[in-house]
PDB file of C-alpha atoms in Angstrom:
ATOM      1  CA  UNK A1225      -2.595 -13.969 -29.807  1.00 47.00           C
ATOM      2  CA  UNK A1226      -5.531 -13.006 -29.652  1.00 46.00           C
ATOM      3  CA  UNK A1227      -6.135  -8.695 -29.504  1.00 46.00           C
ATOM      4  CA  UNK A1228      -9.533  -8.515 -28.317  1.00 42.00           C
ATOM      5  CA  UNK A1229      -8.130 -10.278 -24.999  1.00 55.00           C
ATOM      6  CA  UNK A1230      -4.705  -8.153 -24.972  1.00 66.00           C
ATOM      7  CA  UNK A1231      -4.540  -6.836 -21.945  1.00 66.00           C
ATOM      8  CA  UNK A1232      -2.902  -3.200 -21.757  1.00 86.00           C
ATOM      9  CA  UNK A1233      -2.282  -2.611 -18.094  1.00 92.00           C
ATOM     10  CA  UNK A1234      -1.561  -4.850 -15.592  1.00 94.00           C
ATOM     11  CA  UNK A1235      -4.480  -5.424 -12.946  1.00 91.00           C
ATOM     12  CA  UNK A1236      -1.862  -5.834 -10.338  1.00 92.00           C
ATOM     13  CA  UNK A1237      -0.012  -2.683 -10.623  1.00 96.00           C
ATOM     14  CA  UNK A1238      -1.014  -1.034 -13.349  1.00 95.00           C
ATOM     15  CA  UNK A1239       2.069  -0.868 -15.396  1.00 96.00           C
ATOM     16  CA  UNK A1240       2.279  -2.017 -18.893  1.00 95.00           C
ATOM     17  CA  UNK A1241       2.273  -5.365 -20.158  1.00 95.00           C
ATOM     18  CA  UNK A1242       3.870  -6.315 -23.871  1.00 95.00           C
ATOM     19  CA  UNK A1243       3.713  -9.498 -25.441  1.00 95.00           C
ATOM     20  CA  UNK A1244       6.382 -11.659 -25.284  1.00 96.00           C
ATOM     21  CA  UNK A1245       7.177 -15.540 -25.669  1.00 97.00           C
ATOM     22  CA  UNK A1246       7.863 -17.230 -22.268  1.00 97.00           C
ATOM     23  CA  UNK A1247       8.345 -20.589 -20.658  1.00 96.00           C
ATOM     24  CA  UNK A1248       6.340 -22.351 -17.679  1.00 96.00           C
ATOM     25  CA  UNK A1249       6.922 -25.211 -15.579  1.00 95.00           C
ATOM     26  CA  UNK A1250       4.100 -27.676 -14.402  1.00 95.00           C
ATOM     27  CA  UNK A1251       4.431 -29.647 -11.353  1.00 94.00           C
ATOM     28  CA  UNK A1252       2.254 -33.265 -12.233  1.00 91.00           C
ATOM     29  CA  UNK A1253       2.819 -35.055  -8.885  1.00 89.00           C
ATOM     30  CA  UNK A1254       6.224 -35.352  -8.247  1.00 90.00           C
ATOM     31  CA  UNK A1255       7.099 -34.640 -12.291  1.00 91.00           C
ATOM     32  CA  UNK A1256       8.190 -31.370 -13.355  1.00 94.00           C
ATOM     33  CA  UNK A1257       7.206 -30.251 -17.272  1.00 95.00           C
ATOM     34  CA  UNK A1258       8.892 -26.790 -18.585  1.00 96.00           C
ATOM     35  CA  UNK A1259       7.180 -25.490 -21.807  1.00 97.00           C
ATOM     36  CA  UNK A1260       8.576 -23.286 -23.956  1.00 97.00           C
ATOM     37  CA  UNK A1261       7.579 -20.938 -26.282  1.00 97.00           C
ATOM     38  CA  UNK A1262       4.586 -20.039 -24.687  1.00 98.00           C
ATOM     39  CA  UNK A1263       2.889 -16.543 -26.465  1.00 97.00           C
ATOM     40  CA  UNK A1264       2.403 -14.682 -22.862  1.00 96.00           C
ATOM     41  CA  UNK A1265       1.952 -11.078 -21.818  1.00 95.00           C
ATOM     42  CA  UNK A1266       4.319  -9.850 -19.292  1.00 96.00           C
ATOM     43  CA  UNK A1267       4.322  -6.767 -17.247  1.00 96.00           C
ATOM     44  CA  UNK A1268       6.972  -4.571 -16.861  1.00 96.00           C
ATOM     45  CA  UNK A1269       6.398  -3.682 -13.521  1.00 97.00           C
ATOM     46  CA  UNK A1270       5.829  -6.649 -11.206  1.00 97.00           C
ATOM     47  CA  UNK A1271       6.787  -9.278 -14.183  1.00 96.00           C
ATOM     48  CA  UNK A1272       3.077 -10.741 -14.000  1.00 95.00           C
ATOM     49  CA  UNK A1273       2.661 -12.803 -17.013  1.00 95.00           C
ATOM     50  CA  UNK A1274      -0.241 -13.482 -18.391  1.00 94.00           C
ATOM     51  CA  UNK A1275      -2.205 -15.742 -21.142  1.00 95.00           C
ATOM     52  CA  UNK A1276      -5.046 -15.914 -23.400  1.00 94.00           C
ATOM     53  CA  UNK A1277      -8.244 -17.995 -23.493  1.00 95.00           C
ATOM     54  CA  UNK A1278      -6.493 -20.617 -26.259  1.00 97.00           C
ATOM     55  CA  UNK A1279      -3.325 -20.130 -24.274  1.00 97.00           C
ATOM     56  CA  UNK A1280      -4.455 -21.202 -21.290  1.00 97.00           C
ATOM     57  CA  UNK A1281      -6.380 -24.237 -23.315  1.00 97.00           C
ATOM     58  CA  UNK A1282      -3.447 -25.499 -25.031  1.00 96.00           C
ATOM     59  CA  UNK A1283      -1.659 -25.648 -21.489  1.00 96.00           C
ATOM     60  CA  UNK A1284      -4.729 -27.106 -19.674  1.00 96.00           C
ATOM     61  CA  UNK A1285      -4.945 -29.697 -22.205  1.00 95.00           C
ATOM     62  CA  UNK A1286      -1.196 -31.032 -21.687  1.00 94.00           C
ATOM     63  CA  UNK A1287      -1.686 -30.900 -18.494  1.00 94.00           C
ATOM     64  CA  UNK A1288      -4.775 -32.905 -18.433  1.00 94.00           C
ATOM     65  CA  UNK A1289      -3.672 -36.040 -20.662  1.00 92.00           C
ATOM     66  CA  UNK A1290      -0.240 -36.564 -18.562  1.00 90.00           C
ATOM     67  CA  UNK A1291       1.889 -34.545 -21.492  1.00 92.00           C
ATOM     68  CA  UNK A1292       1.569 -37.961 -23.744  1.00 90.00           C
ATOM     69  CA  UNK A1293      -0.427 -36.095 -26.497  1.00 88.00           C
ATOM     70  CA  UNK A1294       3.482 -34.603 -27.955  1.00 91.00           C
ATOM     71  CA  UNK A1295       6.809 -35.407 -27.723  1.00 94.00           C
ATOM     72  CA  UNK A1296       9.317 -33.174 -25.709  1.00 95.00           C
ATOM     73  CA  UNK A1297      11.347 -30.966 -27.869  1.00 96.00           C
ATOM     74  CA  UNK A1298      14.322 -31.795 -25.954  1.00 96.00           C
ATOM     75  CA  UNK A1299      15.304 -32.803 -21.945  1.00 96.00           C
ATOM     76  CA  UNK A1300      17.634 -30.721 -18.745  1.00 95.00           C
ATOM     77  CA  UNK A1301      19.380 -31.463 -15.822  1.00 95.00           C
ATOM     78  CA  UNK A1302      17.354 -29.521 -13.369  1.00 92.00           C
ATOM     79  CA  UNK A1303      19.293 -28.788  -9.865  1.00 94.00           C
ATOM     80  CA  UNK A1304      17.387 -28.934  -6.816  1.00 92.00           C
ATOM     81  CA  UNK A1305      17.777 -26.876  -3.717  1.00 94.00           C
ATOM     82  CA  UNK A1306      16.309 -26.433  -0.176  1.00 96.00           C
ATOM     83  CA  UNK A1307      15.670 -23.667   1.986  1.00 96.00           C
ATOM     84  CA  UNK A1308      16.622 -26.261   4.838  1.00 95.00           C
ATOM     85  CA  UNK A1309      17.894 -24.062   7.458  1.00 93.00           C
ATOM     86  CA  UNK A1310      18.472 -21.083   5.189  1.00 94.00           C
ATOM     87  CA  UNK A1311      15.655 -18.799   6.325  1.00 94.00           C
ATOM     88  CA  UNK A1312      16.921 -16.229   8.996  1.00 93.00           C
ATOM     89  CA  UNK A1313      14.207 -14.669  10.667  1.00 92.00           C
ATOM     90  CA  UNK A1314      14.168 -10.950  11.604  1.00 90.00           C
ATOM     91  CA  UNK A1315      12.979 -10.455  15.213  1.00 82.00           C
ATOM     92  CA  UNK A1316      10.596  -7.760  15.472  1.00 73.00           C
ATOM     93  CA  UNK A1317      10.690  -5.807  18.861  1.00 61.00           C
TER      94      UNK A1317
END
């Protein structure tokens, strides 16, 4: 990564952040991509993460050509749930 755009504190909370490697998912229509090993700084206080410039590059371009520029490292079952009648809402007087 690169250390001139390390951040040090969080600009949410202010806590630290430390570098760590992550995964993200990207939603393309009705396709969900996870991508792992993503270099990432994460704070230890909200759990913010956060990229760099080439980072955030390397992501954008997946995104952009449809993920056919590399071949998946692997593939998972992903279970999907609903919130469907699961919220209870708190009445406030």
């Amino acid at each position: 990564m690169n250390a001139i755009s390390q951040p040090t504190v969080c600009p949410r909370c202010q806590c630290t952040v430390r570098p760590a490697q992550v995964r993200t998912d990207i939603w393309q229509n009705d396709h969900l991509y996870v991508v792992e090993d993503v270099p990432a700084f994460i704070c230890d206080g909200c759990q913010e993460q956060f990229y760099d410039d080439d980072v955030t590059d390397a992501l954008r371009r997946l995104n952009e050509d449809g993920f056919l520029s590399t071949v998946p490292s692997r593939e998972i079952l992903v279970p999907v749930y609903s919130l469907a009648g699961q919220i209870k809402r708190v009445r406030s007087n």
